[in-house]
Amino acid sequence: MKVLGIETSCDETAVGIVEDGQILHANTVVSQIDIHATYGGVVPEVAARSHIEAMTPVLETALNTAFPTLANKTALEKLSDIDAIAVTYGAGLGGSLLIGVMTARSLALSSNKPLYAINHVEGHVYANFLTKTFLDGYKLPTEAPKFPVLALIVSGGHTQLVLFHDHFKYEVLGKTQDDAIGEAFDKVAKMTGLPYPGGPSISKEAEFGDSHACHFPKARLEGPYDFSFSGLKTAVLRSAQQMVGADHTLSSLELPSRLTTGQKRNIVASFQRVAIETVVDKTINAFEYYTPSSVVIAGGVASSQELRKQLAERLPINPIYTDPKLCTDNGAMIATLGCFKAMSGATAADPYSLEINPNLKM
Ligand code: KG4
Ligand code: ZN
């Protein structure tokens, strides 16, 4: 069962090709990070237009990577080796999702293959099921997760703990009540003058800082597995304002030029420690209560070395995580979940009418 997966929910135009939900044949991602970095975040209209430009070349590259011997054939001819198409239909930016869904609908119709509609957040978890590849430069888990699986999903748009009893049978244990953890990384990076996306730039800079220099609070919430990051973000702002001798009226835009390099490093190191500790605390609590067979981390923030380290230190089993190229948005995770849907005999979507759902929840 070979599935081609298309992902365009935010600022990555991505196509992946996966066999049987475990073998990675292609993972082509064109990131728009450079375009959006000049604005300090993703601009939806720009993202949608960039997806239109990138979609066809990304599709062709993925197909050529998976089927190198068919390089001279047309895309439609190469598609004959694919059994199904999978596409992210939500959650995400409307204009961006539309490009992926329209492309997938056209491909499914023209090649007469079944089409599977995939939830982006659920897709992130499935990146961890890929254990084999012919591609260079991928460090994949040696074993696939075993059910019940506790999944910590941490990205730019989502922060949630989900317990999977089996494929497609899951319960959301808790989620963020305000900002996502990746969003907090991006905002703190902006306050300290570090480039977008904030996660990778904060983790680099944090290595040079004292992670106990600033005392930031952890949010206390009613739901035992719920999260909140807006208080932490405000605490970082107040602490930075205080360091430069200003009060709360100083705009955060003034901070990068007034903080010293040492102060910035201490702020981001302390922020990173507390933000990661927050999600690790709840994952450990959920692990102890539900005693799952596997714990996986998924989403862009799952590439954080600090998260991987803290979890490995505190969990009695080895947490499962995958190559950073499969943690951030990609088409392979969508193709993987597509494989499991196809293999389970799930109902395919109607290629004439599948619509996007920007607010789709798990
Ligand atoms: O999953 P993703 O590519 O997009 C969404 O679905 O949101 O996640 C992107 C997020 C960004 O907020 C980025 O700052 C964060 O993942 N991120 C990281 C790291 N690498 C990416 N956060 C912390 N540490 C990292 N190493
Ligand atoms: Zn994502």
CSV table of C-alpha atoms and ligand atoms in Angstrom, one decimal:
chain,number,residue,atom,x,y,z
A,1,MET,CA,0.0,0.0,0.0
A,2,LYS,CA,1.7,3.2,-1.2
A,3,VAL,CA,0.2,6.5,-0.3
A,4,LEU,CA,1.0,10.0,-1.5
A,5,GLY,CA,0.4,12.6,1.2
A,6,ILE,CA,-0.1,16.4,0.6
A,7,GLU,CA,0.4,19.0,3.4
A,8,THR,CA,-0.2,22.7,3.0
A,9,SER,CA,-1.9,23.8,6.2
A,10,CYS,CA,0.6,26.6,7.1
A,11,ASP,CA,3.8,27.7,5.5
A,12,GLU,CA,5.3,24.4,4.2
A,13,THR,CA,4.4,23.0,0.8
A,14,ALA,CA,5.0,19.3,1.3
A,15,VAL,CA,4.5,15.9,-0.4
A,16,GLY,CA,5.5,12.6,1.1
A,17,ILE,CA,5.3,9.0,-0.2
A,18,VAL,CA,5.0,6.2,2.3
A,19,GLU,CA,4.5,2.4,2.0
A,20,ASP,CA,2.4,0.4,4.5
A,21,GLY,CA,2.6,3.1,7.1
A,22,GLN,CA,6.2,2.3,7.9
A,23,ILE,CA,8.6,2.8,4.9
A,24,LEU,CA,9.5,6.4,3.9
A,25,HIS,CA,10.0,6.7,0.1
A,26,ALA,CA,9.9,10.5,-0.3
A,27,ASN,CA,9.6,13.6,1.9
A,28,THR,CA,9.8,16.8,-0.1
A,29,VAL,CA,9.3,20.0,1.8
A,30,VAL,CA,9.5,23.6,0.5
A,31,SER,CA,9.5,25.9,3.4
A,32,GLN,CA,8.4,29.5,3.2
A,33,ILE,CA,10.3,30.4,6.4
A,34,ASP,CA,12.6,32.9,4.6
A,35,ILE,CA,9.6,34.8,3.1
A,36,HIS,CA,7.7,35.0,6.4
A,37,ALA,CA,10.8,35.7,8.5
A,38,THR,CA,10.9,39.3,7.2
A,39,TYR,CA,7.4,39.8,8.8
A,40,GLY,CA,8.3,37.9,12.0
A,41,GLY,CA,5.5,35.4,11.4
A,42,VAL,CA,3.3,33.7,8.8
A,43,VAL,CA,1.3,36.1,6.5
A,44,PRO,CA,-1.7,34.0,5.3
A,45,GLU,CA,-2.2,35.6,1.9
A,46,VAL,CA,1.5,35.3,1.1
A,47,ALA,CA,1.5,31.6,2.3
A,48,ALA,CA,-1.4,30.7,0.0
A,49,ARG,CA,0.2,32.3,-3.1
A,50,SER,CA,3.5,30.6,-2.3
A,51,HIS,CA,1.8,27.2,-2.1
A,52,ILE,CA,0.4,27.7,-5.6
A,53,GLU,CA,3.9,28.3,-7.0
A,54,ALA,CA,5.5,25.4,-5.1
A,55,MET,CA,2.9,22.7,-5.4
A,56,THR,CA,3.8,21.2,-8.9
A,57,PRO,CA,7.6,21.2,-8.4
A,58,VAL,CA,7.2,19.6,-5.0
A,59,LEU,CA,4.9,16.9,-6.3
A,60,GLU,CA,7.3,16.2,-9.2
A,61,THR,CA,10.3,16.0,-6.9
A,62,ALA,CA,8.6,13.7,-4.5
A,63,LEU,CA,7.5,11.3,-7.3
A,64,ASN,CA,11.0,11.4,-8.8
A,65,THR,CA,12.5,10.6,-5.4
A,66,ALA,CA,10.2,7.6,-4.8
A,67,PHE,CA,10.3,6.3,-8.4
A,68,PRO,CA,13.8,7.2,-9.8
A,69,THR,CA,13.5,4.7,-12.7
A,70,LEU,CA,10.3,6.5,-13.9
A,71,ALA,CA,12.1,9.9,-14.2
A,72,ASN,CA,11.1,10.3,-17.9
A,73,LYS,CA,7.4,9.5,-17.4
A,74,THR,CA,4.7,12.1,-16.7
A,75,ALA,CA,3.4,12.7,-13.2
A,76,LEU,CA,0.2,10.9,-14.1
A,77,GLU,CA,2.2,7.8,-15.2
A,78,LYS,CA,4.2,7.8,-12.0
A,79,LEU,CA,1.0,8.0,-10.0
A,80,SER,CA,0.0,4.6,-11.4
A,81,ASP,CA,2.4,3.1,-8.7
A,82,ILE,CA,0.5,5.0,-5.9
A,83,ASP,CA,-2.5,3.3,-4.3
A,84,ALA,CA,-4.2,6.3,-2.7
A,85,ILE,CA,-3.9,10.0,-2.1
A,86,ALA,CA,-4.1,11.6,1.4
A,87,VAL,CA,-4.4,15.3,2.2
A,88,THR,CA,-4.6,17.6,5.2
A,89,TYR,CA,-8.1,19.2,5.2
A,90,GLY,CA,-7.7,20.9,8.6
A,91,ALA,CA,-6.8,22.5,10.9
A,92,GLY,CA,-4.9,25.3,9.3
A,93,LEU,CA,-5.0,28.5,7.3
A,94,GLY,CA,-8.0,28.5,4.9
A,95,GLY,CA,-6.2,29.8,1.8
A,96,SER,CA,-3.3,27.4,2.4
A,97,LEU,CA,-5.4,24.3,3.0
A,98,LEU,CA,-7.4,25.0,-0.2
A,99,ILE,CA,-4.3,24.6,-2.4
A,100,GLY,CA,-3.5,21.2,-1.0
A,101,VAL,CA,-7.1,19.9,-1.0
A,102,MET,CA,-7.8,21.1,-4.6
A,103,THR,CA,-4.5,19.5,-5.7
A,104,ALA,CA,-5.4,16.2,-4.0
A,105,ARG,CA,-8.9,16.2,-5.4
A,106,SER,CA,-7.7,16.7,-8.9
A,107,LEU,CA,-5.0,14.0,-8.6
A,108,ALA,CA,-7.5,11.5,-7.1
A,109,LEU,CA,-10.0,12.2,-9.9
A,110,SER,CA,-7.5,12.1,-12.8
A,111,SER,CA,-5.7,9.0,-11.5
A,112,ASN,CA,-8.9,7.3,-10.2
A,113,LYS,CA,-7.4,6.6,-6.7
A,114,PRO,CA,-9.1,6.8,-3.4
A,115,LEU,CA,-8.7,10.1,-1.4
A,116,TYR,CA,-8.3,10.2,2.4
A,117,ALA,CA,-9.0,13.4,4.4
A,118,ILE,CA,-6.4,13.8,7.2
A,119,ASN,CA,-6.5,15.8,10.4
A,120,HIS,CA,-3.1,17.7,10.5
A,121,VAL,CA,-2.6,17.3,14.3
A,122,GLU,CA,-3.4,13.6,14.2
A,123,GLY,CA,-1.0,13.3,11.3
A,124,HIS,CA,1.9,14.7,13.4
A,125,VAL,CA,1.6,11.7,15.7
A,126,TYR,CA,1.9,9.3,12.8
A,127,ALA,CA,5.4,10.5,11.8
A,128,ASN,CA,6.6,8.3,14.6
A,129,PHE,CA,5.3,5.1,12.9
A,130,LEU,CA,8.0,5.5,10.1
A,131,THR,CA,10.8,3.1,10.9
A,132,LYS,CA,12.5,2.3,7.5
A,133,THR,CA,13.7,4.4,4.7
A,134,PHE,CA,16.0,4.3,1.6
A,135,LEU,CA,16.6,8.1,1.9
A,136,ASP,CA,19.9,9.4,3.3
A,137,GLY,CA,20.1,11.6,6.4
A,138,TYR,CA,17.1,10.3,8.4
A,139,LYS,CA,17.3,9.1,12.0
A,140,LEU,CA,14.1,7.1,12.5
A,141,PRO,CA,12.8,5.3,15.6
A,142,THR,CA,13.8,1.6,15.5
A,143,GLU,CA,10.4,0.4,16.6
A,144,ALA,CA,6.9,1.7,15.9
A,145,PRO,CA,4.8,2.9,18.9
A,146,LYS,CA,2.7,0.2,20.6
A,147,PHE,CA,-0.9,0.9,21.8
A,148,PRO,CA,-2.0,2.3,24.1
A,149,VAL,CA,0.1,5.3,23.0
A,150,LEU,CA,0.4,8.5,25.0
A,151,ALA,CA,1.1,11.4,22.5
A,152,LEU,CA,2.4,14.8,23.5
A,153,ILE,CA,1.6,17.0,20.5
A,154,VAL,CA,3.6,20.2,20.6
A,155,SER,CA,3.7,22.6,17.7
A,156,GLY,CA,3.2,26.2,16.6
A,157,GLY,CA,-0.5,25.8,16.6
A,158,HIS,CA,-1.2,23.0,19.1
A,159,THR,CA,-0.3,21.7,22.5
A,160,GLN,CA,-2.2,18.6,23.7
A,161,LEU,CA,-1.9,15.3,25.4
A,162,VAL,CA,-3.8,12.5,23.6
A,163,LEU,CA,-4.2,8.9,24.6
A,164,PHE,CA,-4.5,6.5,21.6
A,165,HIS,CA,-6.2,3.2,22.6
A,166,ASP,CA,-5.7,2.1,18.9
A,167,HIS,CA,-5.6,3.6,15.5
A,168,PHE,CA,-8.4,6.2,15.3
A,169,LYS,CA,-9.6,5.5,18.8
A,170,TYR,CA,-8.3,8.2,21.0
A,171,GLU,CA,-9.2,10.6,23.8
A,172,VAL,CA,-7.9,14.1,24.2
A,173,LEU,CA,-6.7,14.3,27.8
A,174,GLY,CA,-5.9,18.0,27.8
A,175,LYS,CA,-4.9,20.9,25.7
A,176,THR,CA,-3.8,24.5,25.8
A,177,GLN,CA,-6.3,27.1,27.0
A,178,ASP,CA,-4.6,29.9,25.2
A,179,ASP,CA,-1.2,30.0,23.3
A,180,ALA,CA,0.5,26.9,21.8
A,181,ILE,CA,4.0,26.2,23.2
A,182,GLY,CA,5.6,26.8,19.7
A,183,GLU,CA,3.8,30.1,19.5
A,184,ALA,CA,5.2,31.0,22.9
A,185,PHE,CA,8.7,30.2,21.6
A,186,ASP,CA,8.1,32.4,18.6
A,187,LYS,CA,6.8,35.3,20.7
A,188,VAL,CA,9.7,35.2,23.2
A,189,ALA,CA,12.1,35.0,20.3
A,190,LYS,CA,10.6,38.2,18.9
A,191,MET,CA,10.9,40.0,22.3
A,192,THR,CA,14.6,39.1,22.5
A,193,GLY,CA,15.4,39.9,18.8
A,194,LEU,CA,16.0,36.3,17.7
A,195,PRO,CA,14.9,35.2,14.2
A,196,TYR,CA,11.7,33.4,13.3
A,197,PRO,CA,10.9,30.5,13.9
A,198,GLY,CA,11.7,30.9,17.6
A,199,GLY,CA,12.1,27.3,18.6
A,200,PRO,CA,15.4,26.5,16.9
A,201,SER,CA,16.9,30.0,17.5
A,202,ILE,CA,16.0,29.9,21.2
A,203,SER,CA,17.5,26.4,21.7
A,204,LYS,CA,20.8,27.6,20.1
A,205,GLU,CA,21.0,30.8,22.2
A,206,ALA,CA,19.8,29.1,25.4
A,207,GLU,CA,23.0,26.9,25.4
A,208,PHE,CA,25.0,30.1,26.4
A,209,GLY,CA,22.5,31.2,29.1
A,210,ASP,CA,21.7,30.3,32.7
A,211,SER,CA,18.4,28.5,32.7
A,212,HIS,CA,17.9,29.3,36.4
A,213,ALA,CA,18.6,33.1,36.1
A,214,CYS,CA,15.0,34.1,35.8
A,215,HIS,CA,12.1,32.8,37.9
A,216,PHE,CA,9.1,32.3,35.7
A,217,PRO,CA,5.9,30.8,37.0
A,218,LYS,CA,4.2,27.6,35.8
A,219,ALA,CA,0.5,27.9,35.2
A,220,ARG,CA,-1.9,26.1,37.5
A,221,LEU,CA,-5.1,24.9,35.7
A,222,GLU,CA,-8.2,23.0,36.6
A,223,GLY,CA,-7.8,20.3,34.1
A,224,PRO,CA,-4.9,18.0,35.2
A,225,TYR,CA,-3.6,17.8,31.6
A,226,ASP,CA,-4.5,21.3,30.3
A,227,PHE,CA,-1.8,23.8,29.4
A,228,SER,CA,-1.5,27.6,29.4
A,229,PHE,CA,1.4,29.7,28.1
A,230,SER,CA,0.1,33.2,28.0
A,231,GLY,CA,1.1,33.9,31.7
A,232,LEU,CA,4.6,32.6,31.0
A,233,LYS,CA,4.9,34.9,28.0
A,234,THR,CA,3.8,37.9,30.1
A,235,ALA,CA,6.2,37.0,32.9
A,236,VAL,CA,9.0,37.0,30.3
A,237,LEU,CA,8.0,40.4,29.1
A,238,ARG,CA,7.8,41.9,32.6
A,239,SER,CA,11.1,40.4,33.5
A,240,ALA,CA,12.8,41.8,30.4
A,241,GLN,CA,11.3,45.3,31.0
A,242,GLN,CA,12.6,45.2,34.6
A,243,MET,CA,16.1,44.2,33.4
A,244,VAL,CA,16.4,47.3,31.2
A,245,GLY,CA,15.1,49.5,34.0
A,246,ALA,CA,11.7,50.2,32.4
A,247,ASP,CA,8.1,49.7,33.6
A,248,HIS,CA,5.3,47.7,31.9
A,249,THR,CA,4.5,50.5,29.5
A,250,LEU,CA,7.7,49.9,27.5
A,251,SER,CA,6.9,48.3,24.1
A,252,SER,CA,8.2,44.8,23.6
A,253,LEU,CA,9.6,46.1,20.2
A,254,GLU,CA,12.1,48.2,22.2
A,255,LEU,CA,13.5,45.3,24.1
A,256,PRO,CA,15.9,43.7,21.6
A,257,SER,CA,18.0,46.9,21.3
A,258,ARG,CA,18.1,47.5,25.1
A,259,LEU,CA,18.8,44.0,26.4
A,260,THR,CA,22.4,42.8,26.5
A,261,THR,CA,23.4,39.6,24.9
A,262,GLY,CA,23.9,38.0,28.3
A,263,GLN,CA,20.4,39.1,29.5
A,264,LYS,CA,18.8,37.7,26.3
A,265,ARG,CA,20.5,34.4,26.7
A,266,ASN,CA,19.4,34.1,30.4
A,267,ILE,CA,15.9,35.0,29.5
A,268,VAL,CA,15.5,32.4,26.7
A,269,ALA,CA,17.3,29.7,28.6
A,270,SER,CA,15.0,30.2,31.6
A,271,PHE,CA,12.0,30.4,29.4
A,272,GLN,CA,12.9,27.3,27.5
A,273,ARG,CA,13.5,25.3,30.8
A,274,VAL,CA,10.1,26.3,32.3
A,275,ALA,CA,8.1,25.9,29.1
A,276,ILE,CA,9.5,22.4,28.5
A,277,GLU,CA,9.2,21.4,32.2
A,278,THR,CA,5.5,22.4,32.0
A,279,VAL,CA,4.7,19.9,29.2
A,280,VAL,CA,7.0,17.2,30.7
A,281,ASP,CA,5.4,17.5,34.1
A,282,LYS,CA,1.9,16.7,32.6
A,283,THR,CA,3.2,14.0,30.4
A,284,ILE,CA,4.8,12.2,33.4
A,285,ASN,CA,1.5,12.6,35.4
A,286,ALA,CA,-0.5,11.1,32.4
A,287,PHE,CA,2.0,8.3,32.0
A,288,GLU,CA,1.7,7.4,35.7
A,289,TYR,CA,-2.1,7.4,35.6
A,290,TYR,CA,-2.7,5.7,32.3
A,291,THR,CA,0.4,3.5,32.1
A,292,PRO,CA,0.6,3.5,28.2
A,293,SER,CA,2.9,1.1,26.4
A,294,SER,CA,4.6,3.9,24.4
A,295,VAL,CA,5.0,7.7,24.8
A,296,VAL,CA,5.6,9.7,21.6
A,297,ILE,CA,6.3,13.3,21.0
A,298,ALA,CA,5.1,15.0,17.8
A,299,GLY,CA,5.0,18.4,16.2
A,300,GLY,CA,7.7,21.0,15.5
A,301,VAL,CA,8.6,21.4,19.2
A,302,ALA,CA,9.3,17.7,19.4
A,303,SER,CA,12.7,18.5,17.7
A,304,SER,CA,13.7,20.3,20.9
A,305,GLN,CA,16.7,18.7,22.4
A,306,GLU,CA,15.7,20.1,25.8
A,307,LEU,CA,12.3,18.3,25.6
A,308,ARG,CA,13.9,15.0,24.5
A,309,LYS,CA,16.4,15.2,27.3
A,310,GLN,CA,14.0,16.1,30.1
A,311,LEU,CA,11.5,13.4,29.0
A,312,ALA,CA,14.2,10.7,28.7
A,313,GLU,CA,15.5,11.6,32.2
A,314,ARG,CA,12.0,11.4,33.8
A,315,LEU,CA,10.2,8.6,32.0
A,316,PRO,CA,10.8,5.0,33.0
A,317,ILE,CA,10.5,4.0,29.3
A,318,ASN,CA,12.3,5.4,26.3
A,319,PRO,CA,10.2,8.1,24.7
A,320,ILE,CA,9.7,7.7,20.9
A,321,TYR,CA,10.6,10.6,18.6
A,322,THR,CA,11.6,10.9,15.0
A,323,ASP,CA,14.0,12.9,12.8
A,324,PRO,CA,13.5,16.7,13.1
A,325,LYS,CA,12.6,16.8,9.3
A,326,LEU,CA,9.5,14.7,10.2
A,327,CYS,CA,8.6,16.7,13.4
A,328,THR,CA,7.9,19.9,11.6
A,329,ASP,CA,5.1,20.0,9.0
A,330,ASN,CA,5.6,17.4,6.2
A,331,GLY,CA,3.7,15.3,3.7
A,332,ALA,CA,5.1,11.9,4.9
A,333,MET,CA,3.2,12.1,8.2
A,334,ILE,CA,0.0,12.7,6.2
A,335,ALA,CA,0.8,9.8,3.9
A,336,THR,CA,1.5,7.5,6.9
A,337,LEU,CA,-1.9,8.2,8.5
A,338,GLY,CA,-3.4,7.8,5.0
A,339,CYS,CA,-1.8,4.3,4.8
A,340,PHE,CA,-3.4,3.2,8.1
A,341,LYS,CA,-6.8,4.6,7.0
A,342,ALA,CA,-6.5,2.8,3.6
A,343,MET,CA,-5.3,-0.5,5.3
A,344,SER,CA,-8.2,-0.4,7.8
A,345,GLY,CA,-10.8,0.0,5.1
A,346,ALA,CA,-11.8,3.4,6.3
A,347,THR,CA,-14.3,5.3,4.0
A,348,ALA,CA,-12.6,7.4,1.4
A,349,ALA,CA,-13.5,11.1,0.9
A,350,ASP,CA,-15.5,12.2,-2.1
A,351,PRO,CA,-13.0,13.8,-4.5
A,352,TYR,CA,-15.8,16.0,-6.0
A,353,SER,CA,-16.8,17.5,-2.7
A,354,LEU,CA,-14.1,17.3,0.0
A,355,GLU,CA,-13.9,20.7,1.7
A,356,ILE,CA,-11.4,22.3,4.0
A,357,ASN,CA,-12.0,22.6,7.7
A,358,PRO,CA,-9.7,25.3,9.1
A,359,ASN,CA,-11.0,24.8,12.7
A,360,LEU,CA,-10.9,21.0,12.7
A,361,LYS,CA,-10.3,19.6,16.2
A,362,MET,CA,-9.1,16.2,17.3
B,1,KG4,O1,4.6,21.4,13.6
B,1,KG4,P1,5.1,22.7,13.1
B,1,KG4,O2,6.0,22.7,11.9
B,1,KG4,O3,3.9,23.6,12.6
B,1,KG4,C1,2.6,23.7,13.2
B,1,KG4,O4,1.8,22.7,12.9
B,1,KG4,O5,2.4,24.6,14.1
B,1,KG4,O6,5.7,23.5,14.3
B,1,KG4,C2,6.3,24.7,14.2
B,1,KG4,C3,6.8,25.2,15.6
B,1,KG4,C4,7.3,26.6,15.6
B,1,KG4,O7,6.6,27.4,16.6
B,1,KG4,C5,8.7,26.5,16.0
B,1,KG4,O8,9.2,27.6,16.8
B,1,KG4,C6,8.7,25.2,16.8
B,1,KG4,O9,7.8,24.4,16.1
B,1,KG4,N1,10.0,24.5,16.8
B,1,KG4,C7,10.8,24.3,18.0
B,1,KG4,C8,12.0,23.7,17.6
B,1,KG4,N2,12.0,23.5,16.2
B,1,KG4,C9,10.8,24.0,15.8
B,1,KG4,N3,10.5,24.7,19.2
B,1,KG4,C10,11.4,24.4,20.2
B,1,KG4,N4,12.6,23.8,19.9
B,1,KG4,C11,12.9,23.5,18.6
B,1,KG4,N5,14.1,22.9,18.4
B,2,ZN,ZN,2.1,21.1,12.3
